[in-house]
Amino acid sequence: MAAAYNRRMSMPDLFENDTPRGREALGPDAAILRGHALPCLPDLLPALRQVLQAAPFRTVFTPGGHAMSVKLSGCGALGWISDAQGYRYSPVRPDTGTPWPTMPDCFKALAARAAREVGFPAFEPDACLINRYVPGSRMGLHQDRDERDFSAPIVSVSLGLPAVFLFGGQARSAPALRYPLFHGDVVVWGGADRLRFHGVLPVKHGRHSVMGPQRINLTFRKAR
Ligand code: MD3
Ligand code: FE
């Protein structure tokens, strides 16, 4: 991954379509691609609306019985679920027992292209989690370890209100760095950074011109 790392440490990419497409390294195998999703949004937002119409956001309870402040939906062959039995991926929705909506092609293409740019050339996600944050929603520090194979990266797409992302270490006790994430930012995490603790600070009140009073985050994973 040395070549990709050196590339990330170089100057931000030139501006294209008036969109700043800079890259910020978060670690040896993780980077923020600023504004990377913006050119896709004319296709992505209508596709997202269709997915959410078929599978509306639902409240998810931790195995301990606490409601998460973030509401969840998803698409693809597998979706992440949580209940008294624990956290896991399921081919069917917990609310209906039916399959998740198909992952739109423009979702897959965006995730694969972002992963490739950070040094993961063959990313084929089978799950896209969709998180909805209203003002005040947050996500505590956690690791993502419900996937079978940690060699695949995770790709995230931020939409709507900004949020402060917490990027910690391999142990919960390690100090976390803070990175603001904005509408259109894409982040790729893999390799040595795949199991780092991470979270999101409470989203501040506001209204985004395109997305309204919410933040929506897509995370693409290879669950199986
Ligand atoms: C860093 N979501 O759904 S995405 C999650 O903004 C989750 O909704 C946050 O954490 C959100 O599990 C952050 C970014 C993310 C996802 C997976 C990671 C960051 C990661 C795995 C390892 C390290
Ligand atoms: Fe996570």
PDB file of C-alpha atoms and ligand atoms in Angstrom:
ATOM      1  CA  MET A   1       0.000   0.000   0.000  1.00  0.00           C
ATOM      2  CA  ALA A   2       3.061   2.260  -0.023  1.00  0.00           C
ATOM      3  CA  ALA A   3       2.280   3.766  -3.421  1.00  0.00           C
ATOM      4  CA  ALA A   4      -1.270   4.658  -2.416  1.00  0.00           C
ATOM      5  CA  TYR A   5      -0.002   6.111   0.839  1.00  0.00           C
ATOM      6  CA  ASN A   6       2.518   8.325  -0.942  1.00  0.00           C
ATOM      7  CA  ARG A   7      -0.145   9.428  -3.393  1.00  0.00           C
ATOM      8  CA  ARG A   8      -2.418  10.447  -0.507  1.00  0.00           C
ATOM      9  CA  MET A   9       0.340  12.470   1.075  1.00  0.00           C
ATOM     10  CA  SER A  10       0.786  14.522  -2.104  1.00  0.00           C
ATOM     11  CA  MET A  11      -1.073  17.707  -3.077  1.00  0.00           C
ATOM     12  CA  PRO A  12      -4.860  17.562  -3.376  1.00  0.00           C
ATOM     13  CA  ASP A  13      -6.129  16.652  -6.839  1.00  0.00           C
ATOM     14  CA  LEU A  14      -6.790  19.521  -9.231  1.00  0.00           C
ATOM     15  CA  PHE A  15     -10.266  21.023  -9.159  1.00  0.00           C
ATOM     16  CA  GLU A  16     -12.701  19.382 -11.547  1.00  0.00           C
ATOM     17  CA  ASN A  17     -16.162  20.779 -12.337  1.00  0.00           C
ATOM     18  CA  ASP A  18     -15.558  23.465  -9.680  1.00  0.00           C
ATOM     19  CA  THR A  19     -15.641  20.702  -7.068  1.00  0.00           C
ATOM     20  CA  PRO A  20     -12.702  20.539  -4.657  1.00  0.00           C
ATOM     21  CA  ARG A  21     -11.625  16.899  -4.770  1.00  0.00           C
ATOM     22  CA  GLY A  22      -8.868  16.946  -2.154  1.00  0.00           C
ATOM     23  CA  ARG A  23      -7.756  13.904  -0.258  1.00  0.00           C
ATOM     24  CA  GLU A  24      -6.898  13.745   3.446  1.00  0.00           C
ATOM     25  CA  ALA A  25      -5.076  10.737   4.832  1.00  0.00           C
ATOM     26  CA  LEU A  26      -6.509   9.493   8.132  1.00  0.00           C
ATOM     27  CA  GLY A  27      -4.096   6.597   8.460  1.00  0.00           C
ATOM     28  CA  PRO A  28      -2.020   4.246   6.300  1.00  0.00           C
ATOM     29  CA  ASP A  29      -5.159   2.710   4.719  1.00  0.00           C
ATOM     30  CA  ALA A  30      -7.887   5.308   5.330  1.00  0.00           C
ATOM     31  CA  ALA A  31      -8.616   8.592   3.564  1.00  0.00           C
ATOM     32  CA  ILE A  32     -11.294  11.257   3.157  1.00  0.00           C
ATOM     33  CA  LEU A  33     -12.102  12.032  -0.486  1.00  0.00           C
ATOM     34  CA  ARG A  34     -13.630  15.492  -0.166  1.00  0.00           C
ATOM     35  CA  GLY A  35     -16.670  16.090  -2.379  1.00  0.00           C
ATOM     36  CA  HIS A  36     -16.109  12.828  -4.215  1.00  0.00           C
ATOM     37  CA  ALA A  37     -19.853  11.931  -4.276  1.00  0.00           C
ATOM     38  CA  LEU A  38     -21.078  15.305  -5.582  1.00  0.00           C
ATOM     39  CA  PRO A  39     -20.941  14.449  -9.321  1.00  0.00           C
ATOM     40  CA  CYS A  40     -22.961  11.246  -8.601  1.00  0.00           C
ATOM     41  CA  LEU A  41     -25.787  12.936  -6.702  1.00  0.00           C
ATOM     42  CA  PRO A  42     -28.118  13.535  -9.680  1.00  0.00           C
ATOM     43  CA  ASP A  43     -28.327   9.717  -9.987  1.00  0.00           C
ATOM     44  CA  LEU A  44     -27.751   8.806  -6.360  1.00  0.00           C
ATOM     45  CA  LEU A  45     -30.387  10.953  -4.648  1.00  0.00           C
ATOM     46  CA  PRO A  46     -33.391   9.716  -6.680  1.00  0.00           C
ATOM     47  CA  ALA A  47     -32.127   6.128  -6.215  1.00  0.00           C
ATOM     48  CA  LEU A  48     -31.802   6.722  -2.481  1.00  0.00           C
ATOM     49  CA  ARG A  49     -35.346   8.100  -2.340  1.00  0.00           C
ATOM     50  CA  GLN A  50     -36.636   4.913  -4.013  1.00  0.00           C
ATOM     51  CA  VAL A  51     -34.750   2.668  -1.596  1.00  0.00           C
ATOM     52  CA  LEU A  52     -36.121   4.599   1.393  1.00  0.00           C
ATOM     53  CA  GLN A  53     -39.655   4.468   0.026  1.00  0.00           C
ATOM     54  CA  ALA A  54     -39.380   0.655  -0.156  1.00  0.00           C
ATOM     55  CA  ALA A  55     -37.535   0.279   3.176  1.00  0.00           C
ATOM     56  CA  PRO A  56     -38.276   3.249   5.470  1.00  0.00           C
ATOM     57  CA  PHE A  57     -35.983   4.180   8.350  1.00  0.00           C
ATOM     58  CA  ARG A  58     -36.698   2.208  11.507  1.00  0.00           C
ATOM     59  CA  THR A  59     -35.665   2.471  15.129  1.00  0.00           C
ATOM     60  CA  VAL A  60     -33.052  -0.109  16.080  1.00  0.00           C
ATOM     61  CA  PHE A  61     -32.558  -1.464  19.593  1.00  0.00           C
ATOM     62  CA  THR A  62     -29.194  -2.566  20.929  1.00  0.00           C
ATOM     63  CA  PRO A  63     -28.973  -6.089  22.386  1.00  0.00           C
ATOM     64  CA  GLY A  64     -29.207  -4.323  25.776  1.00  0.00           C
ATOM     65  CA  GLY A  65     -32.601  -2.855  24.816  1.00  0.00           C
ATOM     66  CA  HIS A  66     -31.612   0.783  24.234  1.00  0.00           C
ATOM     67  CA  ALA A  67     -32.999   2.599  21.184  1.00  0.00           C
ATOM     68  CA  MET A  68     -30.230   4.011  18.969  1.00  0.00           C
ATOM     69  CA  SER A  69     -30.643   7.735  18.230  1.00  0.00           C
ATOM     70  CA  VAL A  70     -29.692   7.025  14.606  1.00  0.00           C
ATOM     71  CA  LYS A  71     -32.472   5.492  12.459  1.00  0.00           C
ATOM     72  CA  LEU A  72     -31.512   2.744   9.988  1.00  0.00           C
ATOM     73  CA  SER A  73     -32.386   1.370   6.602  1.00  0.00           C
ATOM     74  CA  GLY A  74     -30.353  -0.480   4.010  1.00  0.00           C
ATOM     75  CA  CYS A  75     -30.115  -2.082   0.609  1.00  0.00           C
ATOM     76  CA  GLY A  76     -28.210  -4.919  -1.009  1.00  0.00           C
ATOM     77  CA  ALA A  77     -28.176  -8.690  -0.461  1.00  0.00           C
ATOM     78  CA  LEU A  78     -27.572  -8.243   3.264  1.00  0.00           C
ATOM     79  CA  GLY A  79     -28.616  -5.713   5.868  1.00  0.00           C
ATOM     80  CA  TRP A  80     -27.263  -5.044   9.336  1.00  0.00           C
ATOM     81  CA  ILE A  81     -29.734  -5.719  12.129  1.00  0.00           C
ATOM     82  CA  SER A  82     -29.694  -5.578  15.920  1.00  0.00           C
ATOM     83  CA  ASP A  83     -32.046  -7.083  18.483  1.00  0.00           C
ATOM     84  CA  ALA A  84     -31.963  -9.038  21.742  1.00  0.00           C
ATOM     85  CA  GLN A  85     -30.103 -11.824  19.871  1.00  0.00           C
ATOM     86  CA  GLY A  86     -27.240  -9.453  19.017  1.00  0.00           C
ATOM     87  CA  TYR A  87     -25.788  -7.644  16.003  1.00  0.00           C
ATOM     88  CA  ARG A  88     -25.607  -9.435  12.648  1.00  0.00           C
ATOM     89  CA  TYR A  89     -26.260  -9.306   8.913  1.00  0.00           C
ATOM     90  CA  SER A  90     -29.532 -10.706   7.596  1.00  0.00           C
ATOM     91  CA  PRO A  91     -30.818 -11.337   4.048  1.00  0.00           C
ATOM     92  CA  VAL A  92     -34.273 -10.220   5.159  1.00  0.00           C
ATOM     93  CA  ARG A  93     -35.640  -7.093   6.819  1.00  0.00           C
ATOM     94  CA  PRO A  94     -36.600  -7.418  10.468  1.00  0.00           C
ATOM     95  CA  ASP A  95     -39.842  -5.437   9.967  1.00  0.00           C
ATOM     96  CA  THR A  96     -41.255  -7.405   7.009  1.00  0.00           C
ATOM     97  CA  GLY A  97     -39.268 -10.624   6.640  1.00  0.00           C
ATOM     98  CA  THR A  98     -38.719  -9.691   2.965  1.00  0.00           C
ATOM     99  CA  PRO A  99     -35.429  -9.005   1.131  1.00  0.00           C
ATOM    100  CA  TRP A 100     -33.763  -5.605   1.281  1.00  0.00           C
ATOM    101  CA  PRO A 101     -34.123  -3.336  -1.764  1.00  0.00           C
ATOM    102  CA  THR A 102     -31.549  -4.009  -4.496  1.00  0.00           C
ATOM    103  CA  MET A 103     -28.393  -1.929  -4.253  1.00  0.00           C
ATOM    104  CA  PRO A 104     -28.592   0.661  -7.069  1.00  0.00           C
ATOM    105  CA  ASP A 105     -25.802   0.410  -9.663  1.00  0.00           C
ATOM    106  CA  CYS A 106     -24.727   4.013  -9.051  1.00  0.00           C
ATOM    107  CA  PHE A 107     -24.191   3.161  -5.335  1.00  0.00           C
ATOM    108  CA  LYS A 108     -21.961   0.197  -6.246  1.00  0.00           C
ATOM    109  CA  ALA A 109     -20.015   2.191  -8.815  1.00  0.00           C
ATOM    110  CA  LEU A 110     -19.323   5.063  -6.412  1.00  0.00           C
ATOM    111  CA  ALA A 111     -18.174   2.705  -3.637  1.00  0.00           C
ATOM    112  CA  ALA A 112     -15.926   0.698  -5.955  1.00  0.00           C
ATOM    113  CA  ARG A 113     -14.336   3.803  -7.494  1.00  0.00           C
ATOM    114  CA  ALA A 114     -13.622   5.369  -4.089  1.00  0.00           C
ATOM    115  CA  ALA A 115     -12.128   2.119  -2.757  1.00  0.00           C
ATOM    116  CA  ARG A 116      -9.930   1.813  -5.850  1.00  0.00           C
ATOM    117  CA  GLU A 117      -8.577   5.337  -5.348  1.00  0.00           C
ATOM    118  CA  VAL A 118      -7.405   4.419  -1.864  1.00  0.00           C
ATOM    119  CA  GLY A 119      -5.741   1.166  -2.957  1.00  0.00           C
ATOM    120  CA  PHE A 120      -8.540  -1.451  -2.805  1.00  0.00           C
ATOM    121  CA  PRO A 121      -9.037  -2.375  -6.468  1.00  0.00           C
ATOM    122  CA  ALA A 122     -11.795  -5.040  -6.249  1.00  0.00           C
ATOM    123  CA  PHE A 123     -14.392  -3.803  -3.755  1.00  0.00           C
ATOM    124  CA  GLU A 124     -17.808  -5.393  -4.356  1.00  0.00           C
ATOM    125  CA  PRO A 125     -20.083  -4.452  -1.449  1.00  0.00           C
ATOM    126  CA  ASP A 126     -23.028  -6.742  -0.637  1.00  0.00           C
ATOM    127  CA  ALA A 127     -24.502  -4.465   2.040  1.00  0.00           C
ATOM    128  CA  CYS A 128     -25.232  -0.745   2.184  1.00  0.00           C
ATOM    129  CA  LEU A 129     -26.331   0.530   5.588  1.00  0.00           C
ATOM    130  CA  ILE A 130     -28.200   3.804   5.562  1.00  0.00           C
ATOM    131  CA  ASN A 131     -28.003   5.845   8.765  1.00  0.00           C
ATOM    132  CA  ARG A 132     -30.238   8.854   9.400  1.00  0.00           C
ATOM    133  CA  TYR A 133     -29.135  11.456  11.946  1.00  0.00           C
ATOM    134  CA  VAL A 134     -31.539  14.181  13.013  1.00  0.00           C
ATOM    135  CA  PRO A 135     -30.108  17.030  15.109  1.00  0.00           C
ATOM    136  CA  GLY A 136     -28.897  15.517  18.396  1.00  0.00           C
ATOM    137  CA  SER A 137     -28.365  12.008  16.951  1.00  0.00           C
ATOM    138  CA  ARG A 138     -24.935  10.535  17.628  1.00  0.00           C
ATOM    139  CA  MET A 139     -23.012   7.289  17.377  1.00  0.00           C
ATOM    140  CA  GLY A 140     -20.790   6.227  20.259  1.00  0.00           C
ATOM    141  CA  LEU A 141     -17.282   4.849  19.764  1.00  0.00           C
ATOM    142  CA  HIS A 142     -17.415   1.318  18.338  1.00  0.00           C
ATOM    143  CA  GLN A 143     -15.659  -1.064  15.975  1.00  0.00           C
ATOM    144  CA  ASP A 144     -17.296  -2.606  12.896  1.00  0.00           C
ATOM    145  CA  ARG A 145     -16.607  -6.297  13.314  1.00  0.00           C
ATOM    146  CA  ASP A 146     -19.790  -8.068  12.215  1.00  0.00           C
ATOM    147  CA  GLU A 147     -18.381  -8.629   8.712  1.00  0.00           C
ATOM    148  CA  ARG A 148     -16.822 -11.990   7.870  1.00  0.00           C
ATOM    149  CA  ASP A 149     -13.709 -10.715   6.121  1.00  0.00           C
ATOM    150  CA  PHE A 150     -11.814  -7.695   7.448  1.00  0.00           C
ATOM    151  CA  SER A 151      -9.604  -7.553   4.335  1.00  0.00           C
ATOM    152  CA  ALA A 152     -12.395  -5.695   2.467  1.00  0.00           C
ATOM    153  CA  PRO A 153     -12.597  -1.956   3.178  1.00  0.00           C
ATOM    154  CA  ILE A 154     -15.668   0.021   4.265  1.00  0.00           C
ATOM    155  CA  VAL A 155     -16.696   3.056   2.218  1.00  0.00           C
ATOM    156  CA  SER A 156     -18.891   5.810   3.663  1.00  0.00           C
ATOM    157  CA  VAL A 157     -20.766   8.631   1.912  1.00  0.00           C
ATOM    158  CA  SER A 158     -21.921  11.660   3.912  1.00  0.00           C
ATOM    159  CA  LEU A 159     -25.026  13.592   2.836  1.00  0.00           C
ATOM    160  CA  GLY A 160     -26.767  16.608   4.328  1.00  0.00           C
ATOM    161  CA  LEU A 161     -25.875  18.289   7.610  1.00  0.00           C
ATOM    162  CA  PRO A 162     -22.208  18.219   8.598  1.00  0.00           C
ATOM    163  CA  ALA A 163     -20.998  16.032  11.456  1.00  0.00           C
ATOM    164  CA  VAL A 164     -17.807  15.575  13.434  1.00  0.00           C
ATOM    165  CA  PHE A 165     -16.376  12.108  12.921  1.00  0.00           C
ATOM    166  CA  LEU A 166     -14.308  10.589  15.738  1.00  0.00           C
ATOM    167  CA  PHE A 167     -11.414   8.428  14.601  1.00  0.00           C
ATOM    168  CA  GLY A 168      -9.804   6.496  17.426  1.00  0.00           C
ATOM    169  CA  GLY A 169      -7.281   3.707  17.680  1.00  0.00           C
ATOM    170  CA  GLN A 170      -7.281  -0.070  17.940  1.00  0.00           C
ATOM    171  CA  ALA A 171      -8.309   0.164  21.619  1.00  0.00           C
ATOM    172  CA  ARG A 172     -11.356   2.013  22.954  1.00  0.00           C
ATOM    173  CA  SER A 173      -9.098   3.949  25.348  1.00  0.00           C
ATOM    174  CA  ALA A 174      -6.933   5.438  22.570  1.00  0.00           C
ATOM    175  CA  PRO A 175      -7.501   9.166  21.977  1.00  0.00           C
ATOM    176  CA  ALA A 176      -9.780   9.982  19.018  1.00  0.00           C
ATOM    177  CA  LEU A 177      -9.030  12.585  16.366  1.00  0.00           C
ATOM    178  CA  ARG A 178     -11.923  14.728  15.101  1.00  0.00           C
ATOM    179  CA  TYR A 179     -12.682  15.268  11.424  1.00  0.00           C
ATOM    180  CA  PRO A 180     -15.621  17.279  10.082  1.00  0.00           C
ATOM    181  CA  LEU A 181     -17.529  15.467   7.309  1.00  0.00           C
ATOM    182  CA  PHE A 182     -19.621  17.393   4.792  1.00  0.00           C
ATOM    183  CA  HIS A 183     -22.255  16.735   2.121  1.00  0.00           C
ATOM    184  CA  GLY A 184     -20.604  14.740  -0.658  1.00  0.00           C
ATOM    185  CA  ASP A 185     -17.551  13.557   1.288  1.00  0.00           C
ATOM    186  CA  VAL A 186     -16.551   9.919   0.850  1.00  0.00           C
ATOM    187  CA  VAL A 187     -14.328   8.055   3.312  1.00  0.00           C
ATOM    188  CA  VAL A 188     -12.552   4.743   2.768  1.00  0.00           C
ATOM    189  CA  TRP A 189     -11.264   2.608   5.656  1.00  0.00           C
ATOM    190  CA  GLY A 190      -9.409  -0.644   5.199  1.00  0.00           C
ATOM    191  CA  GLY A 191      -6.290  -2.620   5.949  1.00  0.00           C
ATOM    192  CA  ALA A 192      -4.503  -1.457   9.066  1.00  0.00           C
ATOM    193  CA  ASP A 193      -7.300   1.045   9.823  1.00  0.00           C
ATOM    194  CA  ARG A 194     -10.233  -1.347   9.352  1.00  0.00           C
ATOM    195  CA  LEU A 195     -10.766  -2.124  13.042  1.00  0.00           C
ATOM    196  CA  ARG A 196     -10.157   1.314  14.512  1.00  0.00           C
ATOM    197  CA  PHE A 197     -12.740   2.629  16.975  1.00  0.00           C
ATOM    198  CA  HIS A 198     -14.894   5.393  15.518  1.00  0.00           C
ATOM    199  CA  GLY A 199     -18.051   7.371  16.206  1.00  0.00           C
ATOM    200  CA  VAL A 200     -20.000  10.520  15.404  1.00  0.00           C
ATOM    201  CA  LEU A 201     -20.584  13.493  17.761  1.00  0.00           C
ATOM    202  CA  PRO A 202     -24.190  14.732  18.162  1.00  0.00           C
ATOM    203  CA  VAL A 203     -25.295  16.417  14.932  1.00  0.00           C
ATOM    204  CA  LYS A 204     -25.923  20.145  15.375  1.00  0.00           C
ATOM    205  CA  HIS A 205     -29.238  21.762  14.542  1.00  0.00           C
ATOM    206  CA  GLY A 206     -29.498  23.100  11.019  1.00  0.00           C
ATOM    207  CA  ARG A 207     -31.062  22.660   7.634  1.00  0.00           C
ATOM    208  CA  HIS A 208     -29.132  21.518   4.601  1.00  0.00           C
ATOM    209  CA  SER A 209     -30.185  23.106   1.301  1.00  0.00           C
ATOM    210  CA  VAL A 210     -30.529  19.746  -0.473  1.00  0.00           C
ATOM    211  CA  MET A 211     -31.201  17.217   2.314  1.00  0.00           C
ATOM    212  CA  GLY A 212     -33.143  19.329   4.830  1.00  0.00           C
ATOM    213  CA  PRO A 213     -32.720  19.003   8.627  1.00  0.00           C
ATOM    214  CA  GLN A 214     -30.840  15.684   8.634  1.00  0.00           C
ATOM    215  CA  ARG A 215     -27.607  13.881   7.909  1.00  0.00           C
ATOM    216  CA  ILE A 216     -27.746  10.626   5.955  1.00  0.00           C
ATOM    217  CA  ASN A 217     -24.709   8.373   5.855  1.00  0.00           C
ATOM    218  CA  LEU A 218     -24.314   5.413   3.511  1.00  0.00           C
ATOM    219  CA  THR A 219     -21.788   2.740   4.507  1.00  0.00           C
ATOM    220  CA  PHE A 220     -20.826   0.094   1.984  1.00  0.00           C
ATOM    221  CA  ARG A 221     -19.560  -3.206   3.316  1.00  0.00           C
ATOM    222  CA  LYS A 222     -18.652  -6.685   2.225  1.00  0.00           C
ATOM    223  CA  ALA A 223     -20.479  -8.654   4.902  1.00  0.00           C
ATOM    224  CA  ARG A 224     -19.857 -12.174   3.480  1.00  0.00           C
TER     225      ARG A 224
HETATM  226  C1  MD3 B   1     -13.735   3.576  10.578  1.00  0.00           C
HETATM  227  N1  MD3 B   1     -21.289   5.078  10.756  1.00  0.00           N
HETATM  228  O1  MD3 B   1     -22.562   2.701  10.501  1.00  0.00           O
HETATM  229  S1  MD3 B   1     -19.241   6.012   8.764  1.00  0.00           S
HETATM  230  C2  MD3 B   1     -21.492   2.713  11.156  1.00  0.00           C
HETATM  231  O2  MD3 B   1     -21.264   8.439   9.915  1.00  0.00           O
HETATM  232  C3  MD3 B   1     -20.781   3.990  11.354  1.00  0.00           C
HETATM  233  O3  MD3 B   1     -22.872   7.037  10.178  1.00  0.00           O
HETATM  234  C4  MD3 B   1     -20.761   6.392  10.930  1.00  0.00           C
HETATM  235  O4  MD3 B   1     -19.797   4.021  12.015  1.00  0.00           O
HETATM  236  C5  MD3 B   1     -21.689   7.353  10.279  1.00  0.00           C
HETATM  237  O5  MD3 B   1     -20.980   1.702  11.638  1.00  0.00           O
HETATM  238  C6  MD3 B   1     -19.386   6.524  10.423  1.00  0.00           C
HETATM  239  C7  MD3 B   1     -17.642   5.656   8.726  1.00  0.00           C
HETATM  240  C8  MD3 B   1     -17.008   4.403   9.176  1.00  0.00           C
HETATM  241  C9  MD3 B   1     -17.532   3.169   8.957  1.00  0.00           C
HETATM  242  C10 MD3 B   1     -16.771   2.054   9.266  1.00  0.00           C
HETATM  243  C11 MD3 B   1     -15.494   2.177   9.811  1.00  0.00           C
HETATM  244  C12 MD3 B   1     -15.774   4.531   9.722  1.00  0.00           C
HETATM  245  C13 MD3 B   1     -15.009   3.438  10.048  1.00  0.00           C
HETATM  246  C14 MD3 B   1     -14.698   1.057  10.121  1.00  0.00           C
HETATM  247  C15 MD3 B   1     -13.443   1.223  10.625  1.00  0.00           C
HETATM  248  C16 MD3 B   1     -12.962   2.485  10.865  1.00  0.00           C
HETATM  249 FE    FE B   2     -19.108   1.982  12.378  1.00  0.00          FE
END
